């Protein structure tokens, strides 16, 4: 339990979740909570890909700009983007302007449209059985067999910028795994809330 950080509000949190006000909100209200729906998961996948090599805080602070730039991450809209949209996105100072990542986001929307079962169904098919929360942050892996399998399946279907580490970050962020450290105040998904 030494990894827990007690916030100004007296609540124990995962160490990364107490660094800034942005992280506190994201940690407490979003990270690790189950996310379903193709567009919602496409947004998370896209943001995780843009985060590659950068701080998550950078992406978090640009999230609203990303949503505006990418039509609220509606797969059907982004799949229709062409060169003019790529140029528009490369000129948008509110987002991370990386051609390879922008083109990957568009390719991934097109690939998602081709999935007969939908993106949500495919991604959640890799969710492992629930397990106890890690006792310390040192026990949290960077990737797993499940995230490696997810990344391979996505690559086979034409997705880009979703390697095993990015896939695991996606699994953590969307509640497919619960990597809040034991003792963190965030209630585990599916747990009864006492009140």
PDB file of C-alpha atoms in Angstrom:
ATOM      1  CA  UNK A   1       0.000   0.000   0.000  1.00  0.00           C
ATOM      2  CA  UNK A   2       3.042   2.264  -0.001  1.00  0.00           C
ATOM      3  CA  UNK A   3       2.302   3.194  -3.619  1.00  0.00           C
ATOM      4  CA  UNK A   4      -0.891   4.992  -2.664  1.00  0.00           C
ATOM      5  CA  UNK A   5      -0.885   8.764  -2.495  1.00  0.00           C
ATOM      6  CA  UNK A   6      -3.294  10.564  -0.193  1.00  0.00           C
ATOM      7  CA  UNK A   7      -4.821  13.529  -1.982  1.00  0.00           C
ATOM      8  CA  UNK A   8      -5.725  16.918  -0.553  1.00  0.00           C
ATOM      9  CA  UNK A   9      -9.241  15.509  -0.161  1.00  0.00           C
ATOM     10  CA  UNK A  10      -7.908  12.690   2.044  1.00  0.00           C
ATOM     11  CA  UNK A  11      -8.609   9.958  -0.521  1.00  0.00           C
ATOM     12  CA  UNK A  12      -5.999   7.307  -1.383  1.00  0.00           C
ATOM     13  CA  UNK A  13      -5.118   7.176  -5.089  1.00  0.00           C
ATOM     14  CA  UNK A  14      -2.790   5.411  -7.474  1.00  0.00           C
ATOM     15  CA  UNK A  15       0.468   7.402  -7.544  1.00  0.00           C
ATOM     16  CA  UNK A  16       0.037   8.738 -11.083  1.00  0.00           C
ATOM     17  CA  UNK A  17      -3.547   9.821 -10.364  1.00  0.00           C
ATOM     18  CA  UNK A  18      -2.632  12.539  -7.895  1.00  0.00           C
ATOM     19  CA  UNK A  19      -0.044  14.506  -9.887  1.00  0.00           C
ATOM     20  CA  UNK A  20      -2.248  17.261 -11.314  1.00  0.00           C
ATOM     21  CA  UNK A  21      -5.898  18.315 -11.118  1.00  0.00           C
ATOM     22  CA  UNK A  22      -6.388  16.898 -14.637  1.00  0.00           C
ATOM     23  CA  UNK A  23      -5.026  13.537 -13.546  1.00  0.00           C
ATOM     24  CA  UNK A  24      -7.150  13.481 -10.378  1.00  0.00           C
ATOM     25  CA  UNK A  25     -10.350  13.916 -12.397  1.00  0.00           C
ATOM     26  CA  UNK A  26      -9.305  11.406 -15.069  1.00  0.00           C
ATOM     27  CA  UNK A  27      -8.168   8.861 -12.471  1.00  0.00           C
ATOM     28  CA  UNK A  28     -11.244   9.235 -10.254  1.00  0.00           C
ATOM     29  CA  UNK A  29     -13.957   9.493 -12.894  1.00  0.00           C
ATOM     30  CA  UNK A  30     -12.770   7.710 -15.994  1.00  0.00           C
ATOM     31  CA  UNK A  31      -9.651   5.518 -16.007  1.00  0.00           C
ATOM     32  CA  UNK A  32     -10.447   1.870 -15.506  1.00  0.00           C
ATOM     33  CA  UNK A  33     -14.196   2.262 -15.857  1.00  0.00           C
ATOM     34  CA  UNK A  34     -15.749  -0.003 -18.502  1.00  0.00           C
ATOM     35  CA  UNK A  35     -16.275   1.724 -21.839  1.00  0.00           C
ATOM     36  CA  UNK A  36     -18.415   0.174 -24.544  1.00  0.00           C
ATOM     37  CA  UNK A  37     -19.569   1.422 -27.895  1.00  0.00           C
ATOM     38  CA  UNK A  38     -17.643   1.572 -31.134  1.00  0.00           C
ATOM     39  CA  UNK A  39     -17.164   5.350 -31.295  1.00  0.00           C
ATOM     40  CA  UNK A  40     -16.227   5.623 -27.618  1.00  0.00           C
ATOM     41  CA  UNK A  41     -13.609   2.894 -27.950  1.00  0.00           C
ATOM     42  CA  UNK A  42     -12.364   4.350 -31.227  1.00  0.00           C
ATOM     43  CA  UNK A  43     -11.773   7.643 -29.408  1.00  0.00           C
ATOM     44  CA  UNK A  44      -9.766   5.924 -26.688  1.00  0.00           C
ATOM     45  CA  UNK A  45      -7.791   3.883 -29.211  1.00  0.00           C
ATOM     46  CA  UNK A  46      -6.993   7.006 -31.215  1.00  0.00           C
ATOM     47  CA  UNK A  47      -5.924   9.014 -28.174  1.00  0.00           C
ATOM     48  CA  UNK A  48      -3.725   6.162 -26.922  1.00  0.00           C
ATOM     49  CA  UNK A  49      -2.052   6.031 -30.346  1.00  0.00           C
ATOM     50  CA  UNK A  50      -1.465   9.790 -30.335  1.00  0.00           C
ATOM     51  CA  UNK A  51      -0.004   9.478 -26.827  1.00  0.00           C
ATOM     52  CA  UNK A  52       2.733   7.116 -28.037  1.00  0.00           C
ATOM     53  CA  UNK A  53       6.033   8.803 -27.176  1.00  0.00           C
ATOM     54  CA  UNK A  54       4.322  11.644 -25.314  1.00  0.00           C
ATOM     55  CA  UNK A  55       2.900  12.326 -21.877  1.00  0.00           C
ATOM     56  CA  UNK A  56      -0.710  11.251 -21.353  1.00  0.00           C
ATOM     57  CA  UNK A  57      -1.247  14.653 -19.723  1.00  0.00           C
ATOM     58  CA  UNK A  58      -0.481  16.311 -23.076  1.00  0.00           C
ATOM     59  CA  UNK A  59      -3.219  14.264 -24.745  1.00  0.00           C
ATOM     60  CA  UNK A  60      -5.657  14.728 -21.879  1.00  0.00           C
ATOM     61  CA  UNK A  61      -5.301  18.506 -22.054  1.00  0.00           C
ATOM     62  CA  UNK A  62      -5.840  18.464 -25.832  1.00  0.00           C
ATOM     63  CA  UNK A  63      -8.773  16.053 -25.718  1.00  0.00           C
ATOM     64  CA  UNK A  64     -11.497  18.601 -26.465  1.00  0.00           C
ATOM     65  CA  UNK A  65      -9.492  19.905 -29.417  1.00  0.00           C
ATOM     66  CA  UNK A  66      -9.063  16.334 -30.663  1.00  0.00           C
ATOM     67  CA  UNK A  67     -12.812  15.800 -30.396  1.00  0.00           C
ATOM     68  CA  UNK A  68     -13.512  18.927 -32.436  1.00  0.00           C
ATOM     69  CA  UNK A  69     -10.854  18.059 -35.007  1.00  0.00           C
ATOM     70  CA  UNK A  70     -12.003  14.448 -35.426  1.00  0.00           C
ATOM     71  CA  UNK A  71     -15.799  14.965 -35.525  1.00  0.00           C
ATOM     72  CA  UNK A  72     -16.232  13.688 -31.951  1.00  0.00           C
ATOM     73  CA  UNK A  73     -14.516  10.478 -33.051  1.00  0.00           C
ATOM     74  CA  UNK A  74     -17.507   9.293 -35.042  1.00  0.00           C
ATOM     75  CA  UNK A  75     -16.034   6.374 -36.964  1.00  0.00           C
ATOM     76  CA  UNK A  76     -18.299   6.924 -39.967  1.00  0.00           C
ATOM     77  CA  UNK A  77     -17.174  10.557 -40.276  1.00  0.00           C
ATOM     78  CA  UNK A  78     -13.430   9.974 -39.836  1.00  0.00           C
ATOM     79  CA  UNK A  79     -13.471   7.027 -42.251  1.00  0.00           C
ATOM     80  CA  UNK A  80     -14.520   9.469 -44.974  1.00  0.00           C
ATOM     81  CA  UNK A  81     -11.574  11.831 -44.443  1.00  0.00           C
ATOM     82  CA  UNK A  82      -9.358  12.569 -47.413  1.00  0.00           C
ATOM     83  CA  UNK A  83      -6.187  14.548 -48.123  1.00  0.00           C
ATOM     84  CA  UNK A  84      -7.893  17.878 -47.400  1.00  0.00           C
ATOM     85  CA  UNK A  85      -8.750  16.602 -43.920  1.00  0.00           C
ATOM     86  CA  UNK A  86      -5.192  15.411 -43.372  1.00  0.00           C
ATOM     87  CA  UNK A  87      -3.960  18.897 -44.331  1.00  0.00           C
ATOM     88  CA  UNK A  88      -6.549  20.485 -42.013  1.00  0.00           C
ATOM     89  CA  UNK A  89      -5.467  18.280 -39.117  1.00  0.00           C
ATOM     90  CA  UNK A  90      -1.772  18.935 -39.746  1.00  0.00           C
ATOM     91  CA  UNK A  91      -2.524  22.659 -39.480  1.00  0.00           C
ATOM     92  CA  UNK A  92      -4.559  22.327 -36.262  1.00  0.00           C
ATOM     93  CA  UNK A  93      -2.383  23.609 -33.405  1.00  0.00           C
ATOM     94  CA  UNK A  94      -4.866  22.274 -30.839  1.00  0.00           C
ATOM     95  CA  UNK A  95      -3.894  18.635 -31.483  1.00  0.00           C
ATOM     96  CA  UNK A  96      -0.697  16.636 -31.894  1.00  0.00           C
ATOM     97  CA  UNK A  97       0.272  17.218 -35.515  1.00  0.00           C
ATOM     98  CA  UNK A  98       1.897  13.984 -36.568  1.00  0.00           C
ATOM     99  CA  UNK A  99       1.131  12.818 -40.114  1.00  0.00           C
ATOM    100  CA  UNK A 100       1.675   9.123 -39.385  1.00  0.00           C
ATOM    101  CA  UNK A 101      -0.671   9.224 -36.382  1.00  0.00           C
ATOM    102  CA  UNK A 102      -3.297  11.265 -38.244  1.00  0.00           C
ATOM    103  CA  UNK A 103      -3.220   8.856 -41.182  1.00  0.00           C
ATOM    104  CA  UNK A 104      -3.397   5.928 -38.763  1.00  0.00           C
ATOM    105  CA  UNK A 105      -6.494   7.429 -37.109  1.00  0.00           C
ATOM    106  CA  UNK A 106      -8.197   7.625 -40.501  1.00  0.00           C
ATOM    107  CA  UNK A 107      -7.081   4.116 -41.518  1.00  0.00           C
ATOM    108  CA  UNK A 108      -8.297   2.784 -38.168  1.00  0.00           C
ATOM    109  CA  UNK A 109     -11.733   4.335 -38.660  1.00  0.00           C
ATOM    110  CA  UNK A 110     -11.948   2.658 -42.067  1.00  0.00           C
ATOM    111  CA  UNK A 111     -10.810  -0.657 -40.588  1.00  0.00           C
ATOM    112  CA  UNK A 112     -13.374  -0.327 -37.789  1.00  0.00           C
ATOM    113  CA  UNK A 113     -16.163   0.097 -40.341  1.00  0.00           C
ATOM    114  CA  UNK A 114     -15.155  -3.226 -41.888  1.00  0.00           C
ATOM    115  CA  UNK A 115     -15.532  -5.197 -38.653  1.00  0.00           C
ATOM    116  CA  UNK A 116     -18.673  -7.355 -38.893  1.00  0.00           C
ATOM    117  CA  UNK A 117     -18.900  -7.608 -35.108  1.00  0.00           C
ATOM    118  CA  UNK A 118     -18.017  -3.959 -34.495  1.00  0.00           C
ATOM    119  CA  UNK A 119     -15.019  -2.492 -32.698  1.00  0.00           C
ATOM    120  CA  UNK A 120     -16.430  -2.800 -29.182  1.00  0.00           C
ATOM    121  CA  UNK A 121     -17.197  -6.499 -29.572  1.00  0.00           C
ATOM    122  CA  UNK A 122     -13.748  -7.205 -31.020  1.00  0.00           C
ATOM    123  CA  UNK A 123     -11.820  -5.302 -28.341  1.00  0.00           C
ATOM    124  CA  UNK A 124     -13.805  -6.684 -25.419  1.00  0.00           C
ATOM    125  CA  UNK A 125     -13.259 -10.231 -26.700  1.00  0.00           C
ATOM    126  CA  UNK A 126      -9.673  -9.850 -25.422  1.00  0.00           C
ATOM    127  CA  UNK A 127     -10.637  -8.761 -21.899  1.00  0.00           C
ATOM    128  CA  UNK A 128      -9.138 -11.264 -19.459  1.00  0.00           C
ATOM    129  CA  UNK A 129     -10.994 -12.628 -16.440  1.00  0.00           C
ATOM    130  CA  UNK A 130     -11.063 -10.225 -13.512  1.00  0.00           C
ATOM    131  CA  UNK A 131      -8.275 -10.570 -10.972  1.00  0.00           C
ATOM    132  CA  UNK A 132      -7.300  -8.889  -7.722  1.00  0.00           C
ATOM    133  CA  UNK A 133      -5.920  -5.377  -7.979  1.00  0.00           C
ATOM    134  CA  UNK A 134      -2.128  -5.135  -7.983  1.00  0.00           C
ATOM    135  CA  UNK A 135      -0.600  -4.626  -4.537  1.00  0.00           C
ATOM    136  CA  UNK A 136       1.847  -2.082  -5.926  1.00  0.00           C
ATOM    137  CA  UNK A 137       2.447  -0.178  -9.122  1.00  0.00           C
ATOM    138  CA  UNK A 138       5.510  -2.379  -9.733  1.00  0.00           C
ATOM    139  CA  UNK A 139       3.103  -5.281 -10.366  1.00  0.00           C
ATOM    140  CA  UNK A 140       1.381  -3.466 -13.245  1.00  0.00           C
ATOM    141  CA  UNK A 141       2.652  -4.839 -16.562  1.00  0.00           C
ATOM    142  CA  UNK A 142       3.371  -2.772 -19.669  1.00  0.00           C
ATOM    143  CA  UNK A 143       1.821  -5.469 -21.848  1.00  0.00           C
ATOM    144  CA  UNK A 144       0.248  -8.885 -21.474  1.00  0.00           C
ATOM    145  CA  UNK A 145      -0.516 -11.938 -23.593  1.00  0.00           C
ATOM    146  CA  UNK A 146      -4.041 -10.542 -24.042  1.00  0.00           C
ATOM    147  CA  UNK A 147      -2.810  -7.138 -25.228  1.00  0.00           C
ATOM    148  CA  UNK A 148      -0.337  -8.825 -27.574  1.00  0.00           C
ATOM    149  CA  UNK A 149      -3.142 -10.939 -29.022  1.00  0.00           C
ATOM    150  CA  UNK A 150      -5.360  -7.847 -29.350  1.00  0.00           C
ATOM    151  CA  UNK A 151      -2.623  -5.932 -31.170  1.00  0.00           C
ATOM    152  CA  UNK A 152      -2.038  -8.832 -33.586  1.00  0.00           C
ATOM    153  CA  UNK A 153      -5.752  -9.159 -34.301  1.00  0.00           C
ATOM    154  CA  UNK A 154      -6.059  -5.415 -34.936  1.00  0.00           C
ATOM    155  CA  UNK A 155      -3.009  -5.395 -37.216  1.00  0.00           C
ATOM    156  CA  UNK A 156      -4.428  -8.297 -39.241  1.00  0.00           C
ATOM    157  CA  UNK A 157      -7.558  -6.204 -39.756  1.00  0.00           C
ATOM    158  CA  UNK A 158      -5.653  -3.153 -40.992  1.00  0.00           C
ATOM    159  CA  UNK A 159      -5.302  -1.121 -37.789  1.00  0.00           C
ATOM    160  CA  UNK A 160      -2.143   0.898 -37.192  1.00  0.00           C
ATOM    161  CA  UNK A 161      -0.342   2.375 -34.166  1.00  0.00           C
ATOM    162  CA  UNK A 162      -1.856  -0.164 -31.800  1.00  0.00           C
ATOM    163  CA  UNK A 163       1.017  -2.347 -30.604  1.00  0.00           C
ATOM    164  CA  UNK A 164       0.875  -4.545 -27.490  1.00  0.00           C
ATOM    165  CA  UNK A 165       1.814  -1.713 -25.093  1.00  0.00           C
ATOM    166  CA  UNK A 166      -0.722   0.705 -26.575  1.00  0.00           C
ATOM    167  CA  UNK A 167      -3.307  -2.089 -26.565  1.00  0.00           C
ATOM    168  CA  UNK A 168      -2.662  -2.684 -22.868  1.00  0.00           C
ATOM    169  CA  UNK A 169      -2.973   1.015 -22.080  1.00  0.00           C
ATOM    170  CA  UNK A 170      -6.297   0.922 -23.931  1.00  0.00           C
ATOM    171  CA  UNK A 171      -7.385  -2.100 -21.885  1.00  0.00           C
ATOM    172  CA  UNK A 172      -6.508  -0.266 -18.662  1.00  0.00           C
ATOM    173  CA  UNK A 173      -8.203   2.985 -19.661  1.00  0.00           C
ATOM    174  CA  UNK A 174     -11.433   1.303 -20.759  1.00  0.00           C
ATOM    175  CA  UNK A 175     -11.887  -1.070 -17.832  1.00  0.00           C
ATOM    176  CA  UNK A 176     -10.998  -4.305 -19.609  1.00  0.00           C
ATOM    177  CA  UNK A 177      -8.488  -4.721 -16.790  1.00  0.00           C
ATOM    178  CA  UNK A 178      -8.497  -3.040 -13.384  1.00  0.00           C
ATOM    179  CA  UNK A 179      -5.014  -1.778 -12.579  1.00  0.00           C
ATOM    180  CA  UNK A 180      -5.943   0.611  -9.801  1.00  0.00           C
ATOM    181  CA  UNK A 181      -3.593  -0.254  -6.950  1.00  0.00           C
ATOM    182  CA  UNK A 182      -5.128  -2.131  -4.013  1.00  0.00           C
ATOM    183  CA  UNK A 183      -6.455   0.376  -1.515  1.00  0.00           C
ATOM    184  CA  UNK A 184      -7.231   3.037  -4.141  1.00  0.00           C
ATOM    185  CA  UNK A 185     -10.535   4.738  -3.346  1.00  0.00           C
ATOM    186  CA  UNK A 186     -11.959   4.161  -6.857  1.00  0.00           C
ATOM    187  CA  UNK A 187     -14.541   1.415  -6.576  1.00  0.00           C
ATOM    188  CA  UNK A 188     -13.737  -1.635  -8.731  1.00  0.00           C
ATOM    189  CA  UNK A 189     -16.048  -2.155 -11.723  1.00  0.00           C
ATOM    190  CA  UNK A 190     -19.006  -4.292 -10.734  1.00  0.00           C
ATOM    191  CA  UNK A 191     -18.432  -3.846  -6.998  1.00  0.00           C
ATOM    192  CA  UNK A 192     -21.359  -2.898  -4.831  1.00  0.00           C
ATOM    193  CA  UNK A 193     -21.147   0.669  -3.580  1.00  0.00           C
ATOM    194  CA  UNK A 194     -21.871   0.966   0.118  1.00  0.00           C
ATOM    195  CA  UNK A 195     -23.647   4.110   1.125  1.00  0.00           C
TER     196      UNK A 195
END
